[in-house]
């Protein structure tokens, strides 16, 4: 009787097949597990007559080796893709896969770019690691300007004999503007988005890296009035039609005259609140007319052409639009924070 049982199991094992890893494991347990068929045969072996023990023992061992071989073949077929499981990727996310959302900085950046592109600005992008010549010198920064100091700038390579050959992490995207002016004659109308770096202490209001979008327009007869109207249109488009702007005199090496631009607080409508420190105004960007020294340094005739430039921080604008209290949250990759912006996409 036991020999008939063994012969039957040999036939079954020879015909084994499986459609999934779960089925392979189920077959292994059925035949080779502690409560499996082969284990049961070994338990019955004690009842076999002495004269048959040798024959039955050999047959049981053959069945066991056959079962092990067959299970291994099924596993190899699954692993080598000869089977239905060839599309299994053990590194993929578990189901259900949640759809992601754009980062809040990306949302704001895309909106700003879209507004200026509709005004006729094209996009210019340059290197994040650049030389002092394009980051500072061509933009009218004095040799002893604080921006060149180790406290403000990350240096990759320094040249004691010629400061213009220092290799640095750019501290603004103005290096893109100097490169455009260097290789293109007016009219020039570009925006320069990108990441910039400054050697600052990281806090809720500052980081060692952030994102900027700078704009540049150079042509004949460009005036400060043109600059004001472009920025007013931008502010109304981004923050709402009721937005007002205010320009305050300021100083930048690469523009003259220069100004800081405030917008009326969109939280209180300009009446004064904690967000705007009860002034009714919130600063969002710096701007001004391109200094003639910058034009001449980039081989553009300042007697024929004039222009304006402006620069804004993407994190600053995002803070204003979404009232994010801590700047560090933009780079911590906390999914709980990012999920709050799904509806903003």
PDB file of C-alpha atoms in Angstrom, residues 47-221:
ATOM      1  CA  UNK A  47       5.080   0.112  10.196  1.00  0.00           C
ATOM      2  CA  UNK A  48       6.727  -1.314   7.055  1.00  0.00           C
ATOM      3  CA  UNK A  49       7.766  -4.994   7.188  1.00  0.00           C
ATOM      4  CA  UNK A  50      11.515  -5.468   7.750  1.00  0.00           C
ATOM      5  CA  UNK A  51      12.066  -7.154   4.393  1.00  0.00           C
ATOM      6  CA  UNK A  52      10.482  -4.143   2.563  1.00  0.00           C
ATOM      7  CA  UNK A  53      12.168  -1.338   4.502  1.00  0.00           C
ATOM      8  CA  UNK A  54      15.124  -1.027   2.088  1.00  0.00           C
ATOM      9  CA  UNK A  55      12.938  -0.745  -1.006  1.00  0.00           C
ATOM     10  CA  UNK A  56      10.454   1.637   0.612  1.00  0.00           C
ATOM     11  CA  UNK A  57      13.244   3.778   2.083  1.00  0.00           C
ATOM     12  CA  UNK A  58      14.869   4.209  -1.341  1.00  0.00           C
ATOM     13  CA  UNK A  59      11.526   5.175  -2.938  1.00  0.00           C
ATOM     14  CA  UNK A  60      10.731   7.729  -0.211  1.00  0.00           C
ATOM     15  CA  UNK A  61      14.161   9.316  -0.634  1.00  0.00           C
ATOM     16  CA  UNK A  62      13.677   9.466  -4.447  1.00  0.00           C
ATOM     17  CA  UNK A  63      10.289  11.162  -3.918  1.00  0.00           C
ATOM     18  CA  UNK A  64      11.779  13.695  -1.509  1.00  0.00           C
ATOM     19  CA  UNK A  65      14.650  14.613  -3.867  1.00  0.00           C
ATOM     20  CA  UNK A  66      12.212  14.890  -6.778  1.00  0.00           C
ATOM     21  CA  UNK A  67       9.943  17.219  -4.790  1.00  0.00           C
ATOM     22  CA  UNK A  68      12.866  19.454  -3.764  1.00  0.00           C
ATOM     23  CA  UNK A  69      14.104  19.619  -7.360  1.00  0.00           C
ATOM     24  CA  UNK A  70      10.649  20.432  -8.732  1.00  0.00           C
ATOM     25  CA  UNK A  71       9.990  23.206  -6.179  1.00  0.00           C
ATOM     26  CA  UNK A  72      13.387  24.750  -6.926  1.00  0.00           C
ATOM     27  CA  UNK A  73      12.663  24.669 -10.662  1.00  0.00           C
ATOM     28  CA  UNK A  74       9.387  26.519 -10.111  1.00  0.00           C
ATOM     29  CA  UNK A  75      11.218  29.157  -8.017  1.00  0.00           C
ATOM     30  CA  UNK A  76      13.925  29.596 -10.674  1.00  0.00           C
ATOM     31  CA  UNK A  77      11.313  30.067 -13.387  1.00  0.00           C
ATOM     32  CA  UNK A  78       9.723  32.786 -11.305  1.00  0.00           C
ATOM     33  CA  UNK A  79      13.078  34.515 -10.622  1.00  0.00           C
ATOM     34  CA  UNK A  80      14.321  34.417 -14.239  1.00  0.00           C
ATOM     35  CA  UNK A  81      11.127  35.769 -15.735  1.00  0.00           C
ATOM     36  CA  UNK A  82      10.080  32.553 -17.511  1.00  0.00           C
ATOM     37  CA  UNK A  83       6.856  32.757 -15.627  1.00  0.00           C
ATOM     38  CA  UNK A  84       3.943  34.999 -14.896  1.00  0.00           C
ATOM     39  CA  UNK A  85       5.851  36.790 -12.096  1.00  0.00           C
ATOM     40  CA  UNK A  86       8.425  38.412 -14.425  1.00  0.00           C
ATOM     41  CA  UNK A  87       6.880  41.858 -13.844  1.00  0.00           C
ATOM     42  CA  UNK A  88       7.385  41.824 -10.067  1.00  0.00           C
ATOM     43  CA  UNK A  89       9.560  44.751  -8.908  1.00  0.00           C
ATOM     44  CA  UNK A  90      10.484  44.322  -5.258  1.00  0.00           C
ATOM     45  CA  UNK A  91      11.620  47.978  -5.049  1.00  0.00           C
ATOM     46  CA  UNK A  92       8.301  49.523  -6.078  1.00  0.00           C
ATOM     47  CA  UNK A  93       5.972  51.199  -3.615  1.00  0.00           C
ATOM     48  CA  UNK A  94       3.323  49.082  -1.974  1.00  0.00           C
ATOM     49  CA  UNK A  95      -0.228  49.326  -3.222  1.00  0.00           C
ATOM     50  CA  UNK A  96      -2.218  51.487  -3.179  1.00  0.00           C
ATOM     51  CA  UNK A  97       0.240  53.987  -4.687  1.00  0.00           C
ATOM     52  CA  UNK A  98      -0.646  57.534  -3.665  1.00  0.00           C
ATOM     53  CA  UNK A  99      -0.424  60.245  -6.287  1.00  0.00           C
ATOM     54  CA  UNK A 100       2.028  62.985  -5.381  1.00  0.00           C
ATOM     55  CA  UNK A 101       1.649  66.739  -5.712  1.00  0.00           C
ATOM     56  CA  UNK A 102       3.908  69.524  -6.896  1.00  0.00           C
ATOM     57  CA  UNK A 103       6.160  71.110  -4.297  1.00  0.00           C
ATOM     58  CA  UNK A 104       4.856  74.511  -3.112  1.00  0.00           C
ATOM     59  CA  UNK A 105       8.020  76.210  -4.399  1.00  0.00           C
ATOM     60  CA  UNK A 106       7.466  74.633  -7.815  1.00  0.00           C
ATOM     61  CA  UNK A 107       3.852  75.795  -7.837  1.00  0.00           C
ATOM     62  CA  UNK A 108       4.879  79.377  -7.076  1.00  0.00           C
ATOM     63  CA  UNK A 109       7.849  79.305  -9.471  1.00  0.00           C
ATOM     64  CA  UNK A 110       5.688  78.092 -12.355  1.00  0.00           C
ATOM     65  CA  UNK A 111       3.065  80.773 -11.709  1.00  0.00           C
ATOM     66  CA  UNK A 112       5.678  83.536 -11.676  1.00  0.00           C
ATOM     67  CA  UNK A 113       7.334  82.264 -14.845  1.00  0.00           C
ATOM     68  CA  UNK A 114       3.963  81.995 -16.580  1.00  0.00           C
ATOM     69  CA  UNK A 115       3.092  85.618 -15.747  1.00  0.00           C
ATOM     70  CA  UNK A 116       6.344  87.011 -17.130  1.00  0.00           C
ATOM     71  CA  UNK A 117       6.319  84.755 -20.185  1.00  0.00           C
ATOM     72  CA  UNK A 118       2.931  86.218 -21.088  1.00  0.00           C
ATOM     73  CA  UNK A 119       4.612  89.634 -20.920  1.00  0.00           C
ATOM     74  CA  UNK A 120       7.184  88.536 -23.487  1.00  0.00           C
ATOM     75  CA  UNK A 121      10.052  87.405 -21.239  1.00  0.00           C
ATOM     76  CA  UNK A 122      12.012  84.297 -22.193  1.00  0.00           C
ATOM     77  CA  UNK A 123      13.837  82.002 -19.761  1.00  0.00           C
ATOM     78  CA  UNK A 124      17.635  82.103 -19.359  1.00  0.00           C
ATOM     79  CA  UNK A 125      19.391  79.592 -17.124  1.00  0.00           C
ATOM     80  CA  UNK A 126      23.054  79.413 -16.176  1.00  0.00           C
ATOM     81  CA  UNK A 127      25.468  77.517 -13.916  1.00  0.00           C
ATOM     82  CA  UNK A 128      25.069  77.342 -10.141  1.00  0.00           C
ATOM     83  CA  UNK A 129      28.865  77.140  -9.839  1.00  0.00           C
ATOM     84  CA  UNK A 130      30.373  80.142 -11.599  1.00  0.00           C
ATOM     85  CA  UNK A 131      33.337  82.504 -11.558  1.00  0.00           C
ATOM     86  CA  UNK A 132      33.539  85.813  -9.706  1.00  0.00           C
ATOM     87  CA  UNK A 133      33.723  87.634 -13.039  1.00  0.00           C
ATOM     88  CA  UNK A 134      30.101  86.823 -13.898  1.00  0.00           C
ATOM     89  CA  UNK A 135      28.677  86.698 -10.375  1.00  0.00           C
ATOM     90  CA  UNK A 136      30.173  89.962  -9.083  1.00  0.00           C
ATOM     91  CA  UNK A 137      32.682  91.834 -11.262  1.00  0.00           C
ATOM     92  CA  UNK A 138      30.540  92.404 -14.364  1.00  0.00           C
ATOM     93  CA  UNK A 139      27.660  93.434 -12.094  1.00  0.00           C
ATOM     94  CA  UNK A 140      29.544  96.429 -10.658  1.00  0.00           C
ATOM     95  CA  UNK A 141      30.413  94.918  -7.271  1.00  0.00           C
ATOM     96  CA  UNK A 142      33.412  96.663  -5.726  1.00  0.00           C
ATOM     97  CA  UNK A 143      36.433  94.485  -4.971  1.00  0.00           C
ATOM     98  CA  UNK A 144      35.824  94.939  -1.223  1.00  0.00           C
ATOM     99  CA  UNK A 145      32.046  94.518  -1.354  1.00  0.00           C
ATOM    100  CA  UNK A 146      30.679  92.468   1.611  1.00  0.00           C
ATOM    101  CA  UNK A 147      29.032  89.967  -0.748  1.00  0.00           C
ATOM    102  CA  UNK A 148      32.511  88.717  -1.605  1.00  0.00           C
ATOM    103  CA  UNK A 149      33.289  88.096   2.044  1.00  0.00           C
ATOM    104  CA  UNK A 150      33.580  84.542   3.364  1.00  0.00           C
ATOM    105  CA  UNK A 151      30.528  85.201   5.515  1.00  0.00           C
ATOM    106  CA  UNK A 152      28.308  85.604   2.454  1.00  0.00           C
ATOM    107  CA  UNK A 153      29.798  83.425  -0.264  1.00  0.00           C
ATOM    108  CA  UNK A 154      30.699  79.734  -0.621  1.00  0.00           C
ATOM    109  CA  UNK A 155      34.077  79.468  -2.351  1.00  0.00           C
ATOM    110  CA  UNK A 156      35.040  76.415  -4.424  1.00  0.00           C
ATOM    111  CA  UNK A 157      38.419  77.730  -5.565  1.00  0.00           C
ATOM    112  CA  UNK A 158      40.198  80.995  -4.745  1.00  0.00           C
ATOM    113  CA  UNK A 159      42.765  82.888  -6.770  1.00  0.00           C
ATOM    114  CA  UNK A 160      44.897  85.263  -4.729  1.00  0.00           C
ATOM    115  CA  UNK A 161      46.285  87.027  -7.806  1.00  0.00           C
ATOM    116  CA  UNK A 162      43.002  87.633  -9.643  1.00  0.00           C
ATOM    117  CA  UNK A 163      39.734  87.729  -7.674  1.00  0.00           C
ATOM    118  CA  UNK A 164      37.674  87.496 -10.879  1.00  0.00           C
ATOM    119  CA  UNK A 165      38.899  83.917 -11.290  1.00  0.00           C
ATOM    120  CA  UNK A 166      37.499  82.743  -7.960  1.00  0.00           C
ATOM    121  CA  UNK A 167      35.093  79.823  -8.420  1.00  0.00           C
ATOM    122  CA  UNK A 168      32.041  80.162  -6.180  1.00  0.00           C
ATOM    123  CA  UNK A 169      28.490  79.037  -5.600  1.00  0.00           C
ATOM    124  CA  UNK A 170      26.432  81.863  -7.038  1.00  0.00           C
ATOM    125  CA  UNK A 171      24.720  84.074  -4.456  1.00  0.00           C
ATOM    126  CA  UNK A 172      22.095  85.298  -6.958  1.00  0.00           C
ATOM    127  CA  UNK A 173      20.931  84.411 -10.468  1.00  0.00           C
ATOM    128  CA  UNK A 174      22.325  87.701 -11.774  1.00  0.00           C
ATOM    129  CA  UNK A 175      25.227  85.689 -13.206  1.00  0.00           C
ATOM    130  CA  UNK A 176      22.718  84.455 -15.819  1.00  0.00           C
ATOM    131  CA  UNK A 177      22.009  88.086 -16.740  1.00  0.00           C
ATOM    132  CA  UNK A 178      25.689  88.949 -17.180  1.00  0.00           C
ATOM    133  CA  UNK A 179      26.150  85.902 -19.424  1.00  0.00           C
ATOM    134  CA  UNK A 180      23.136  86.829 -21.550  1.00  0.00           C
ATOM    135  CA  UNK A 181      24.342  90.432 -21.958  1.00  0.00           C
ATOM    136  CA  UNK A 182      27.823  89.159 -22.762  1.00  0.00           C
ATOM    137  CA  UNK A 183      26.630  87.103 -25.725  1.00  0.00           C
ATOM    138  CA  UNK A 184      23.497  88.915 -26.911  1.00  0.00           C
ATOM    139  CA  UNK A 185      22.894  92.458 -28.074  1.00  0.00           C
ATOM    140  CA  UNK A 186      19.621  94.262 -27.166  1.00  0.00           C
ATOM    141  CA  UNK A 187      16.720  93.991 -27.209  1.00  0.00           C
ATOM    142  CA  UNK A 188      17.001  91.590 -24.261  1.00  0.00           C
ATOM    143  CA  UNK A 189      13.993  90.486 -22.221  1.00  0.00           C
ATOM    144  CA  UNK A 190      14.710  87.490 -19.956  1.00  0.00           C
ATOM    145  CA  UNK A 191      13.879  86.010 -16.571  1.00  0.00           C
ATOM    146  CA  UNK A 192      16.452  83.912 -14.740  1.00  0.00           C
ATOM    147  CA  UNK A 193      15.066  81.300 -12.317  1.00  0.00           C
ATOM    148  CA  UNK A 194      17.336  79.091 -10.246  1.00  0.00           C
ATOM    149  CA  UNK A 195      18.850  78.061  -6.936  1.00  0.00           C
ATOM    150  CA  UNK A 196      21.344  80.294  -5.138  1.00  0.00           C
ATOM    151  CA  UNK A 197      23.592  79.872  -2.098  1.00  0.00           C
ATOM    152  CA  UNK A 198      24.663  82.150   0.748  1.00  0.00           C
ATOM    153  CA  UNK A 199      26.697  81.376   3.837  1.00  0.00           C
ATOM    154  CA  UNK A 200      24.002  82.201   6.369  1.00  0.00           C
ATOM    155  CA  UNK A 201      22.829  80.638   9.619  1.00  0.00           C
ATOM    156  CA  UNK A 202      19.808  78.404   9.021  1.00  0.00           C
ATOM    157  CA  UNK A 203      16.687  79.574  10.840  1.00  0.00           C
ATOM    158  CA  UNK A 204      12.941  79.948  10.358  1.00  0.00           C
ATOM    159  CA  UNK A 205      13.596  83.053   8.226  1.00  0.00           C
ATOM    160  CA  UNK A 206      16.857  82.164   6.423  1.00  0.00           C
ATOM    161  CA  UNK A 207      18.628  79.240   4.763  1.00  0.00           C
ATOM    162  CA  UNK A 208      21.995  78.575   3.144  1.00  0.00           C
ATOM    163  CA  UNK A 209      20.226  77.957  -0.167  1.00  0.00           C
ATOM    164  CA  UNK A 210      17.032  79.317  -1.678  1.00  0.00           C
ATOM    165  CA  UNK A 211      15.466  80.072  -5.056  1.00  0.00           C
ATOM    166  CA  UNK A 212      15.344  83.294  -7.028  1.00  0.00           C
ATOM    167  CA  UNK A 213      13.760  84.626 -10.189  1.00  0.00           C
ATOM    168  CA  UNK A 214      15.443  87.691 -11.639  1.00  0.00           C
ATOM    169  CA  UNK A 215      14.296  89.714 -14.642  1.00  0.00           C
ATOM    170  CA  UNK A 216      16.165  91.862 -17.147  1.00  0.00           C
ATOM    171  CA  UNK A 217      14.918  94.115 -19.946  1.00  0.00           C
ATOM    172  CA  UNK A 218      17.318  96.149 -22.096  1.00  0.00           C
ATOM    173  CA  UNK A 219      16.344  98.183 -25.146  1.00  0.00           C
ATOM    174  CA  UNK A 220      16.287 101.754 -26.384  1.00  0.00           C
ATOM    175  CA  UNK A 221      14.344 104.309 -24.314  1.00  0.00           C
TER     176      UNK A 221
END
